[in-house]
Short mmCIF file of C-alpha atoms and ligand atoms in Angstrom, two decimals:
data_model
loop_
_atom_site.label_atom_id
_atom_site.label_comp_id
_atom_site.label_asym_id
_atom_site.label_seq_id
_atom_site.Cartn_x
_atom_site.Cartn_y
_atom_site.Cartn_z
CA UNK Q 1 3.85 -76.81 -42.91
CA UNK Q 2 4.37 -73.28 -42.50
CA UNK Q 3 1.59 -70.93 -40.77
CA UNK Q 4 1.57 -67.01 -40.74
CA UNK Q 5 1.95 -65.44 -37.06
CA UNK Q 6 0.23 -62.02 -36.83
CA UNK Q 7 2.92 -59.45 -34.66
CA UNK Q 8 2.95 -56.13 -33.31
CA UNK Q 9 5.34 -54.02 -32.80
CA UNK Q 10 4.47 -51.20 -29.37
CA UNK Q 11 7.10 -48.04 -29.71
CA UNK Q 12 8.40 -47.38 -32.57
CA UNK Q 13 11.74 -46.25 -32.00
CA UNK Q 14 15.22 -47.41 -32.42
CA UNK Q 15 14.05 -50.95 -31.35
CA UNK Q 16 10.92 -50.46 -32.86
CA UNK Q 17 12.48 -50.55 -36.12
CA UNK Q 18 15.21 -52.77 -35.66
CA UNK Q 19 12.68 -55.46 -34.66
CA UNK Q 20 10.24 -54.70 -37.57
CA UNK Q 21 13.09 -55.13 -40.15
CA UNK Q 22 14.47 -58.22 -38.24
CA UNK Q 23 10.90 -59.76 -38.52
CA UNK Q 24 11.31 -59.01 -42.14
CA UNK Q 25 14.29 -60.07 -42.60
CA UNK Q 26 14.29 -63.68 -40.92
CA UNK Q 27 12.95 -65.96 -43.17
CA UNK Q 28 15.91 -64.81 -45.64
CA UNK Q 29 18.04 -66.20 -43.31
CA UNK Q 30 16.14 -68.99 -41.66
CA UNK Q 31 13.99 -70.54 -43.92
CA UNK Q 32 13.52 -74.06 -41.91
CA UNK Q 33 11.70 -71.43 -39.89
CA UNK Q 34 7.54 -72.65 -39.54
CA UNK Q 35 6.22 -69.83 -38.71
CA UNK Q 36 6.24 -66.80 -41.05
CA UNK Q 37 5.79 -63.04 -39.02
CA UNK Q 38 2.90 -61.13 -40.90
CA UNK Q 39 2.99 -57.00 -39.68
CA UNK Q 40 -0.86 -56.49 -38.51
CA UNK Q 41 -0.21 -53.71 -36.65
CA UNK Q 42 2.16 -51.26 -34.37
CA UNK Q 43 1.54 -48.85 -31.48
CA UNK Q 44 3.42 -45.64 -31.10
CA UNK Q 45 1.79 -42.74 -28.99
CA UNK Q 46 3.44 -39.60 -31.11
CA UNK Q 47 1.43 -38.63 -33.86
CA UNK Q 48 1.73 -39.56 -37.46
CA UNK Q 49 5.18 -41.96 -36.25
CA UNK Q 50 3.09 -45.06 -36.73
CA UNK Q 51 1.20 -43.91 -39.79
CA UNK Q 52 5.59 -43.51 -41.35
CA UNK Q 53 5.86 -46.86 -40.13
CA UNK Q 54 3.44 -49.21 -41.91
CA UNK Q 55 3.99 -46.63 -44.70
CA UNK Q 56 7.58 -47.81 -44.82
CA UNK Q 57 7.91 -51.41 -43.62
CA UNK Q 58 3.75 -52.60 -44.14
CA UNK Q 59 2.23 -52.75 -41.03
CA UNK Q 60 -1.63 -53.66 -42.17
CA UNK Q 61 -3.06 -50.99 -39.60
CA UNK Q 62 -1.99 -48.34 -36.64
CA UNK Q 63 -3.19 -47.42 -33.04
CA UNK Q 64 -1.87 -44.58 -30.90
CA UNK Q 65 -3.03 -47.19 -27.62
CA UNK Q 66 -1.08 -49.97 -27.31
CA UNK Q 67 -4.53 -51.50 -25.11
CA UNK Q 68 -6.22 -51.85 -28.67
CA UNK Q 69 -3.29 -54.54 -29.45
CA UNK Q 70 -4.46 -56.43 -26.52
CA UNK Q 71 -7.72 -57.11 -27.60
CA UNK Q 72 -6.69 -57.64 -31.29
CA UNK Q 73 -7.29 -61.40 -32.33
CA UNK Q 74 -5.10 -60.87 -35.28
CA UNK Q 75 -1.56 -60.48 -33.08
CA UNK Q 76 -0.09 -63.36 -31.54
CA UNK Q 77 3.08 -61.90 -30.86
CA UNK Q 78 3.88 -58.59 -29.62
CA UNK Q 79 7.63 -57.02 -29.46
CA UNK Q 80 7.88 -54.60 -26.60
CA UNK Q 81 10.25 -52.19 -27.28
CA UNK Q 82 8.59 -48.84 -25.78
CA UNK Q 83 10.54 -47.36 -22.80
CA UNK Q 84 11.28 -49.16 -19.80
CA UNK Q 85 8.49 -47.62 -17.23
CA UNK Q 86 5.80 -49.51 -19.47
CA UNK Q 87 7.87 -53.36 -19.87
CA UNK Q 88 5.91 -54.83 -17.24
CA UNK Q 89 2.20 -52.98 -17.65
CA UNK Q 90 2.71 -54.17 -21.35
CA UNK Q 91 4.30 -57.56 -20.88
CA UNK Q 92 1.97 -58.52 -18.67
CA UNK Q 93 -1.17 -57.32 -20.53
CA UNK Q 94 0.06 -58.93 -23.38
CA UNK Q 95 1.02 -62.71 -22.30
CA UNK Q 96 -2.33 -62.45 -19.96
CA UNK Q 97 -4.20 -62.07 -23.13
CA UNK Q 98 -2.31 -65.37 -24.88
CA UNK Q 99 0.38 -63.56 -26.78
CA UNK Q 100 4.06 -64.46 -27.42
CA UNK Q 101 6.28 -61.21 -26.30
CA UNK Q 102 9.33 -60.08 -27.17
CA UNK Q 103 10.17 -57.39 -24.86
CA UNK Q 104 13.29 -55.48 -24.72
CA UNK Q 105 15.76 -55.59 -21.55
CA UNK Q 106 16.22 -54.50 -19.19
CA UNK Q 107 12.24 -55.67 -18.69
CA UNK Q 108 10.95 -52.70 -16.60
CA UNK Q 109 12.52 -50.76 -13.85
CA UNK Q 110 13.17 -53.57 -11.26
CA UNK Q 111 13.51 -56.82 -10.62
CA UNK Q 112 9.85 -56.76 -9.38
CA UNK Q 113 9.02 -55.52 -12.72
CA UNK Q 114 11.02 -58.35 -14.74
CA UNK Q 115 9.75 -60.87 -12.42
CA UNK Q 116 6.00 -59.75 -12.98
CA UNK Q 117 6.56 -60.72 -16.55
CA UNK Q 118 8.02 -63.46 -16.09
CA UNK Q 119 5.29 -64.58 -14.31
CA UNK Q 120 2.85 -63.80 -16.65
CA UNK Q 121 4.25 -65.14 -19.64
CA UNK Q 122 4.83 -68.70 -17.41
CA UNK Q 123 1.30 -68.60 -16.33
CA UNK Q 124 0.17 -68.20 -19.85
CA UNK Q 125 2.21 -70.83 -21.23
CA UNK Q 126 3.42 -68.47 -24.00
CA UNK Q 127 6.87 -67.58 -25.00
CA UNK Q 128 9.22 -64.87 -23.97
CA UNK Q 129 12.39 -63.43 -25.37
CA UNK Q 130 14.53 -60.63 -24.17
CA UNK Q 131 16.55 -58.50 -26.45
CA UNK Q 132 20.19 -59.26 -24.74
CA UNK Q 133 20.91 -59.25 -28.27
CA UNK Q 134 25.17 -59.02 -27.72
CA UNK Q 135 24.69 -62.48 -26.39
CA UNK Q 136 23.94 -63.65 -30.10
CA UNK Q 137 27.08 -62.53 -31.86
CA UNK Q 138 28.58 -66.12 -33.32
CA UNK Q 139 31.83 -64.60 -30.97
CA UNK Q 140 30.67 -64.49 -28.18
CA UNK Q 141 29.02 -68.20 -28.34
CA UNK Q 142 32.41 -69.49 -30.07
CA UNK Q 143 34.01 -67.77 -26.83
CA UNK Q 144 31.25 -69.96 -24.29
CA UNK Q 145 31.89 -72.73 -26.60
CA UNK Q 146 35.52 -72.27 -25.71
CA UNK Q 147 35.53 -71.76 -22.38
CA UNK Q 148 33.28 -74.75 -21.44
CA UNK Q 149 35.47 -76.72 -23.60
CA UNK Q 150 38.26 -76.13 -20.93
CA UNK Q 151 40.80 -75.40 -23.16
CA UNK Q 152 41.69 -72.21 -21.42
CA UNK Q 153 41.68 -73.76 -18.31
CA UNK Q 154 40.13 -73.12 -15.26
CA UNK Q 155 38.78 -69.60 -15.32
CA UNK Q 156 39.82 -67.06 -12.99
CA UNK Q 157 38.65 -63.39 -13.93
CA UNK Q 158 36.31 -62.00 -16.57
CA UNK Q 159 36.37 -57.96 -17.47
CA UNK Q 160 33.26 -56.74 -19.36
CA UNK Q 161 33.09 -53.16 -20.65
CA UNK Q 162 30.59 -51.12 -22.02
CA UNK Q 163 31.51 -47.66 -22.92
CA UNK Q 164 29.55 -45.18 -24.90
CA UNK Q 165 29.54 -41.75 -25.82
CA UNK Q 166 25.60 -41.43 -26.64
CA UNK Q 167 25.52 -39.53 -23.23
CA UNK Q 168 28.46 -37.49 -23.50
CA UNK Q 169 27.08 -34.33 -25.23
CA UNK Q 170 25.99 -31.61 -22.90
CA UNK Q 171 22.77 -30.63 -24.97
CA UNK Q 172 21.37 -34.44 -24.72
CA UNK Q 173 18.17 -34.12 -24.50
CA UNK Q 174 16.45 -35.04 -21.08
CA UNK Q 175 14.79 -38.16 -22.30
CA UNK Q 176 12.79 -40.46 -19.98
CA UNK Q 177 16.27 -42.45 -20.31
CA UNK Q 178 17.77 -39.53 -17.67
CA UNK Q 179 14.34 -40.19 -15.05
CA UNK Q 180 13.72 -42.96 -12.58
CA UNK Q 181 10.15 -42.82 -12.87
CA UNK Q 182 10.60 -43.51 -16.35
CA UNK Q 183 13.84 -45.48 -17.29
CA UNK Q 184 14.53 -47.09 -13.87
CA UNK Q 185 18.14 -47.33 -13.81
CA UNK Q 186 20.63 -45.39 -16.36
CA UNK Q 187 23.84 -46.76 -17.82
CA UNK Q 188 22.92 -49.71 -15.15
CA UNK Q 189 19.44 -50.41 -17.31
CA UNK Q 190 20.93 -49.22 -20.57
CA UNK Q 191 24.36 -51.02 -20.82
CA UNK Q 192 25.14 -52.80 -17.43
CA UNK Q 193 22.23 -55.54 -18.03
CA UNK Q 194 24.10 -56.45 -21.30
CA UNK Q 195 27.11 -56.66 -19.20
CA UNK Q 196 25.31 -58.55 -16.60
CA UNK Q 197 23.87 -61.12 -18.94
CA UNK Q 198 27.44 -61.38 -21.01
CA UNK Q 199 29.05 -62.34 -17.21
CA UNK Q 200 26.77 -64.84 -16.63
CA UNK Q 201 26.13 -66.51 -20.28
CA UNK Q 202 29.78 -66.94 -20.35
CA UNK Q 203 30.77 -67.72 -16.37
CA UNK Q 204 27.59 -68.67 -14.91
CA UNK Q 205 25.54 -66.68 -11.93
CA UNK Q 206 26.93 -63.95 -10.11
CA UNK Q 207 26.95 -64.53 -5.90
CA UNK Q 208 27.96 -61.21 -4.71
CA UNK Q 209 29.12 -58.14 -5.92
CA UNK Q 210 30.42 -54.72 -4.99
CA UNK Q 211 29.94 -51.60 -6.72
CA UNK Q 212 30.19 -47.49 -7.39
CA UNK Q 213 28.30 -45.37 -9.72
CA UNK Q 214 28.24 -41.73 -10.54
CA UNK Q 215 25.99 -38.81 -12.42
CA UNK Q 216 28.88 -36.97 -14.50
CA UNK Q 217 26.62 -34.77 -16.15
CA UNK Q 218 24.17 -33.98 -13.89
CA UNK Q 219 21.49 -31.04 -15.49
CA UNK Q 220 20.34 -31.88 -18.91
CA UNK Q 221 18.07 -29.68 -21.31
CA UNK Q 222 14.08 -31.03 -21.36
CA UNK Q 223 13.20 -31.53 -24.97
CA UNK Q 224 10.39 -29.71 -26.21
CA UNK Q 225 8.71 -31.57 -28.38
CA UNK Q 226 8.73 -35.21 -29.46
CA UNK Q 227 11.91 -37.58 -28.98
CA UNK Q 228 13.55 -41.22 -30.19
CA UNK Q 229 16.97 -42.48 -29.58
CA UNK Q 230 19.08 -39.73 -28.10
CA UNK Q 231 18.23 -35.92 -29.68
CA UNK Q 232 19.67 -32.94 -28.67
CA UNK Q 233 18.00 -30.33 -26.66
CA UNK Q 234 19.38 -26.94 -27.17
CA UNK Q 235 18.19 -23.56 -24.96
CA UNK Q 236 15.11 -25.73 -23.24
CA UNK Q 237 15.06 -25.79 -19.10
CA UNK Q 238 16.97 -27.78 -17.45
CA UNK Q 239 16.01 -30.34 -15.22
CA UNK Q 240 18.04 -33.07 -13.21
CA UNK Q 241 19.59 -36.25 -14.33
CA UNK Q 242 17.64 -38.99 -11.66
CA UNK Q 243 20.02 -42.18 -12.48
CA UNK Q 244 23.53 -42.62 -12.61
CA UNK Q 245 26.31 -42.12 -15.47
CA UNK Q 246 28.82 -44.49 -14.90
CA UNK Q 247 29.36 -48.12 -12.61
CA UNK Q 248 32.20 -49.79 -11.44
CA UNK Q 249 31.59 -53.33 -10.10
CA UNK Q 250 33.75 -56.10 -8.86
CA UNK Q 251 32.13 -59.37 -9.42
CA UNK Q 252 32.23 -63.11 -8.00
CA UNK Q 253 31.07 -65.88 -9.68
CA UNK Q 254 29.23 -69.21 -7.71
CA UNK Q 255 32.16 -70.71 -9.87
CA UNK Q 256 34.96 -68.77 -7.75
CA UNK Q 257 35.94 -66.69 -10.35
CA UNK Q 258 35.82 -62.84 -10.14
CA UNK Q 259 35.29 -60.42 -12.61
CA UNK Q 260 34.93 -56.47 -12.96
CA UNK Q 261 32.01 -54.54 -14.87
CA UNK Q 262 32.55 -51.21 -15.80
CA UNK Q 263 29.95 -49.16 -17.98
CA UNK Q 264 29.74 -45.72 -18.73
CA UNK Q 265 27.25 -43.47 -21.04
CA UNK Q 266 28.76 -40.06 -21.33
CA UNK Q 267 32.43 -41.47 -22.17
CA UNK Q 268 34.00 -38.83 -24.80
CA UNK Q 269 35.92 -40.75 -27.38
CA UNK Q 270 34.03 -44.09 -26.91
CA UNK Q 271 31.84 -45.49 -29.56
CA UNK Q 272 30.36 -48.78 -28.46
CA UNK Q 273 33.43 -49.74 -27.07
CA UNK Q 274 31.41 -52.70 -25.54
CA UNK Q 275 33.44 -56.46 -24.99
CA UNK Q 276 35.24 -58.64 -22.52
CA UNK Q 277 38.26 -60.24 -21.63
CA UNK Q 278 38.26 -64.05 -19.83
CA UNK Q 279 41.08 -65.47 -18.31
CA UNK Q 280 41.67 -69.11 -17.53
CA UNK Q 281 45.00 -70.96 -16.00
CA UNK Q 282 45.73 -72.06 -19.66
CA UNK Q 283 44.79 -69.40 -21.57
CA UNK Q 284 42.16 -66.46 -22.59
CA UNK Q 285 39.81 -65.05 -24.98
CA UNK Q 286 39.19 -61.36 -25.74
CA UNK Q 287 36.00 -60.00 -27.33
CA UNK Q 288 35.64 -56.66 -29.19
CA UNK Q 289 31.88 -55.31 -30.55
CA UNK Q 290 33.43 -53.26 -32.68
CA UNK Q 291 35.21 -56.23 -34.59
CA UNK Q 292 32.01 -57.98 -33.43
CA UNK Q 293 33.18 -61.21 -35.88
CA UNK Q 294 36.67 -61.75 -34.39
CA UNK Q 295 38.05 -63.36 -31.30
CA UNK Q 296 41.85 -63.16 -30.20
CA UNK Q 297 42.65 -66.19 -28.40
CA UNK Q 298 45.08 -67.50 -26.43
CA UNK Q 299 45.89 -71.04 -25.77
CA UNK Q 300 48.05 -73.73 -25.21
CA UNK Q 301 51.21 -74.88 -22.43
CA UNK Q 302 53.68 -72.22 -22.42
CA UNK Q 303 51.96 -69.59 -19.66
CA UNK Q 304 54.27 -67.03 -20.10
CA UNK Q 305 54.94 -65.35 -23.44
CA UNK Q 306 52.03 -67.53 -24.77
CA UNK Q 307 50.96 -66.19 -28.21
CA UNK Q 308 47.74 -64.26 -28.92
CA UNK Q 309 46.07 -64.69 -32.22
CA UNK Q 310 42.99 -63.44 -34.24
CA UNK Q 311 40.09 -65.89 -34.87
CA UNK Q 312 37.59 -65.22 -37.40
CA UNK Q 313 34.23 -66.74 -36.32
CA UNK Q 314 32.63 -68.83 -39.39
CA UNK Q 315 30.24 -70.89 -40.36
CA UNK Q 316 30.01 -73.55 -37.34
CA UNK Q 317 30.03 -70.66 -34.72
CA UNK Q 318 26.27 -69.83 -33.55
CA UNK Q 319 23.99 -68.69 -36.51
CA UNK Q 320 27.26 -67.62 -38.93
CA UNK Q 321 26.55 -69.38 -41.42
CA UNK Q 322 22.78 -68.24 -41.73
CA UNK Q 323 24.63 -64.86 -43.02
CA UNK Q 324 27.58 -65.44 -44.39
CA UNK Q 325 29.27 -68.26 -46.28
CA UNK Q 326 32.52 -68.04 -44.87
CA UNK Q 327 34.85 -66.69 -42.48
CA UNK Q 328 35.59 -63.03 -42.18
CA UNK Q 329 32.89 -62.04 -44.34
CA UNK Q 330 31.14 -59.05 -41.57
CA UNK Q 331 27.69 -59.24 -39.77
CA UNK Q 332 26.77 -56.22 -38.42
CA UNK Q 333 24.49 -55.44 -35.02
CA UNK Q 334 21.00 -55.68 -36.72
CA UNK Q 335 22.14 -59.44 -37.84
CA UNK Q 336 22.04 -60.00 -34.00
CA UNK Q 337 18.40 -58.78 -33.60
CA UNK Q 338 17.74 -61.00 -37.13
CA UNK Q 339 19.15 -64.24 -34.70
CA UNK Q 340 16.91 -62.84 -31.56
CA UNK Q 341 13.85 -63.23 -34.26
CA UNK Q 342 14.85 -66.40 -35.36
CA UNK Q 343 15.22 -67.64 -31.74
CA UNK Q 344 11.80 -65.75 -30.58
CA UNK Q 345 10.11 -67.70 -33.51
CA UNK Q 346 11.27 -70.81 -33.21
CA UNK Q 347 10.28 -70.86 -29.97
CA UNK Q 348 6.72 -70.44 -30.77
CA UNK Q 349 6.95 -73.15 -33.18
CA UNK Q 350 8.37 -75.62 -31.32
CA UNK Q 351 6.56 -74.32 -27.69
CA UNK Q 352 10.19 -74.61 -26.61
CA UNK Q 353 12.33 -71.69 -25.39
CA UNK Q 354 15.48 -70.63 -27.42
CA UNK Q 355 18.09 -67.54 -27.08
CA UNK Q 356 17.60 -65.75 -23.82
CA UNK Q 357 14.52 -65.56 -22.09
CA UNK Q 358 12.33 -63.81 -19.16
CA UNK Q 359 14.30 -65.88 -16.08
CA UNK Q 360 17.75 -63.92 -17.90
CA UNK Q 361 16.37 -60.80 -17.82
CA UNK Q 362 15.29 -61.49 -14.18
CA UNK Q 363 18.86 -62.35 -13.41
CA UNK Q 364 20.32 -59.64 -14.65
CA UNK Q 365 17.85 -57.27 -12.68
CA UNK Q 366 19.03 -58.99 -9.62
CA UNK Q 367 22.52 -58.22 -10.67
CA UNK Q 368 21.73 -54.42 -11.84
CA UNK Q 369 19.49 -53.98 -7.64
CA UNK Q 370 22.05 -55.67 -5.56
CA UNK Q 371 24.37 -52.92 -7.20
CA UNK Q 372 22.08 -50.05 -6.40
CA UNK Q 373 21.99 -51.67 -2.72
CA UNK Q 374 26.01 -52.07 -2.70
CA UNK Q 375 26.08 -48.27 -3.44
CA UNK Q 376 23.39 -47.60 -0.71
CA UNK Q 377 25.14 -49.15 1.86
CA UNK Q 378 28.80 -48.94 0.61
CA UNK Q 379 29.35 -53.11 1.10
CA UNK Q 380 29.15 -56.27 -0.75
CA UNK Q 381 25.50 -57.47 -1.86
CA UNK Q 382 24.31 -60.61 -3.32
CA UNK Q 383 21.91 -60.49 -6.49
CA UNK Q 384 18.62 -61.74 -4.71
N1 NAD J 1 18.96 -54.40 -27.07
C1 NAD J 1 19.55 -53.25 -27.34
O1 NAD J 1 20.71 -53.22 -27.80
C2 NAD J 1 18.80 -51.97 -27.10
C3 NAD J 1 19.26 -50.78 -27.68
C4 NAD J 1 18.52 -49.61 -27.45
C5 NAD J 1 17.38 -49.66 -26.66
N2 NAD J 1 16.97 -50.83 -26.10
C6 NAD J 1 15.76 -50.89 -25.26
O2 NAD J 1 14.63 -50.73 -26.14
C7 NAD J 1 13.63 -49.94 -25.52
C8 NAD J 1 13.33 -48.76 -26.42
O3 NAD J 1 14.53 -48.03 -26.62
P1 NAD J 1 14.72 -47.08 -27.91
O4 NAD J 1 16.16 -46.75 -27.96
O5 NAD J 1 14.08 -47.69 -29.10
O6 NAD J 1 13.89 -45.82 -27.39
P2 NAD J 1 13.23 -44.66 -28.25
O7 NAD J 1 12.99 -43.55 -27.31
O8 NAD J 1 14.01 -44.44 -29.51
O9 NAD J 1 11.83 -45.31 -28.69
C9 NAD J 1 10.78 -45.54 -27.82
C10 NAD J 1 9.50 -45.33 -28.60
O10 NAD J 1 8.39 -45.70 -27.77
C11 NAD J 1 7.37 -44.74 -27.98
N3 NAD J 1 6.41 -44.74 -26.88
C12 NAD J 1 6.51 -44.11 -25.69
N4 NAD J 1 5.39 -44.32 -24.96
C13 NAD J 1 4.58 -45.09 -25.72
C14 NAD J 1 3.28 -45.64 -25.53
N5 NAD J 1 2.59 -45.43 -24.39
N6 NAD J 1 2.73 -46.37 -26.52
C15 NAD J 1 3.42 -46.59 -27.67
N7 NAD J 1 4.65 -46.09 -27.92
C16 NAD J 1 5.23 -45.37 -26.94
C17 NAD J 1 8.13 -43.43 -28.13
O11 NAD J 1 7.34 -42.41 -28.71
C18 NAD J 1 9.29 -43.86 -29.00
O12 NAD J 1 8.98 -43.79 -30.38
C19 NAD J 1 14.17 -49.55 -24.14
O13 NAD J 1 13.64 -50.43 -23.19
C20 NAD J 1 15.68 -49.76 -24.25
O14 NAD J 1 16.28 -50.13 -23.03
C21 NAD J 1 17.65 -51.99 -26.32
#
């Protein structure tokens, strides 16, 4: 039997959207699905963005206070995708008061803050998905598949890289991305806790670590009125960037293995350049964003001069075939965010978790502060 599940959607941003159309969008793709999203209602504090939205995409009614969604008997799931300061005053709120979240990473500002949630959403028995949406491409789970399958061997090193440009211009606005108070980490919270969670989905946890980070860009323009995603701010005052540009981090795994993270958010010339490269004794597997649908591989008994060649995932690999009916036909990023739904919903059907949940995103907060403490105190430091 299929029942309706009343959702909310609090910020209505980049996420914002890309979750509202997901929740559209899912039972095209999954109809086994028993639950069916309805839109009763999203949050957004600027004026007259809300109003656009259930214009557009038929939300039943708007609020400017997220608090009203709290105490609405029509939601029973909330996606959390307002800045990072208010993850864990939201989260919590929300899975105290019965409802299924689905929060964005990194979940708050600290590992504190993702752990709060966490708590909350395992005291009140409801469900809890994070957004470590990269995790999802068919790829990168035909990649796990492969490496637990031990084809490549046993692995020895992993290189994840997240490069973007959406920093890079001078006049970027001084969003609450650029503030600590705010947005917690930078590129750490913004791209290293993909990284994080891509390490460990594919090699297991991380035991200790070592790592630098810079501010490149260090005075940014304040915007002057209203802001989503990543505006320019011509002429306004400047004020300081709080949170760092760039990380470099060396990595070892409880496996043995060791690996290197690099991210960076001002990087001129790079456009999601986002992906990873595993090494085993036998073999390896490379991952590309950008030709988010492909693996190269490497297997086989030769070592040296061993041949590399391009896989296209299909149907078979993750949730492929819930897009596409064959090979090599593209998905595209918001097809992750439609799987993330899927798994989200499914999990409050079946009162079972699926995809990656709060104890991932508390993980990869452990990873992201026992960096900040490596750069404190210039050593080693193990994810706590
Ligand atoms: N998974 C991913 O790939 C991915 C990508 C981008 C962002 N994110 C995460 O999603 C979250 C949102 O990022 P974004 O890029 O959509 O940011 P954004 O700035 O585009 O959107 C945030 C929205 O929240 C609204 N907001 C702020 N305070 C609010 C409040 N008190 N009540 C209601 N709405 C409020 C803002 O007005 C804005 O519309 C962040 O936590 C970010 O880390 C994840």
């Amino acid at each position: 039997m299929v029942t309706s599940l009343g959702v909310a959607v609090v910020g209505f941003g980049w996420m914002g959207r890309v979750h509202t159309q997901a929740y559209a969008r899912v039972p095209h793709h999954f109809p086994q699905l028993t639950v069916r999203p309805q839109l009763v209602t999203v949050a957004e504090e600027v004026p007259g963005r809300a109003e656009q939205a259930a214009e557009q995409f038929g939300f039943a009614s708007t609020t400017r206070d997220w608090r009203e969604v709290v105490d609405d008997p029509r939601v029973q799931a909330v996606s959390i995708t307002a800045p990072n300061f208010l993850h864990r005053e939201i989260g919590v709120a929300m899975a105290e008061a019965g409802k299924h979240i689905w929060i964005e990473k990194p979940v708050g500002l600290s590992t504190a803050d993702s752990s709060a949630v966490a708590d909350a959403v395992s005291k009140a028995g409801v469900q809890g998905t994070v957004g470590f949406n990269y995790r999802n491409a068919p790829a990168v789970e035909a990649a796990r598949d492969l490496i637990a399958s031990g084809e490549l061997g046993t692995v020895t090193h992993i290189r994840v890289r997240l490069f973007s440009d959406y920093a890079a211009h001078p006049d970027g606005a001084l969003t609450w991305r650029y503030e600590l108070e705010r947005g917690g980490h930078g590129v750490l919270g913004d791209l290293a806790s993909h990284g994080a969670d891509l390490a460990r989905y594919l090699l297991g946890d991380i035991t200790s670590l070592a790592a630098d980070t810079a501010i490149f860009l260090p005075q940014r323009a304040r915007p002057t009125g209203a802001t989503a995603g990543h505006a320019l701010a011509t002429g306004g005052e400047l004020g300081p960037v709080e949170n760092e540009d760039y990380v470099n981090c060396l990595l070892r795994f409880a496996s043995g293995a060791r690996g290197v993270l690099e991210a960076c958010r001002v990087s001129v010339g790079e456009q999601n350049n986002y992906g990873f490269e595993v090494h085993g004794t036998k073999g390896a597997v490379f991952w590309d964003f950008r030709r988010m649908n492909e693996l190269a591989v490497s297997r086989g008994t030769t070592y040296q001069d061993q041949p590399v060649t391009t896989v296209y995932v299909g149907p078979g690999d993750g949730e492929f075939g819930a897009f596409q009916p064959g090979a090599a036909n593209a998905m595209g990023y918001d097809d992750l965010k439609v799987i993330e739904a899927y798994r989200f919903l499914r999990s409050v059907a079946e009162g079972v978790p699926y995809g990656a949940t709060l104890a991932d995103a508390v993980r990869s907060a452990a990873v992201l502060d026992a960096m900040v403490r490596s750069v404190e105190t210039g050593s080693w430091a193990s994810p706590a």
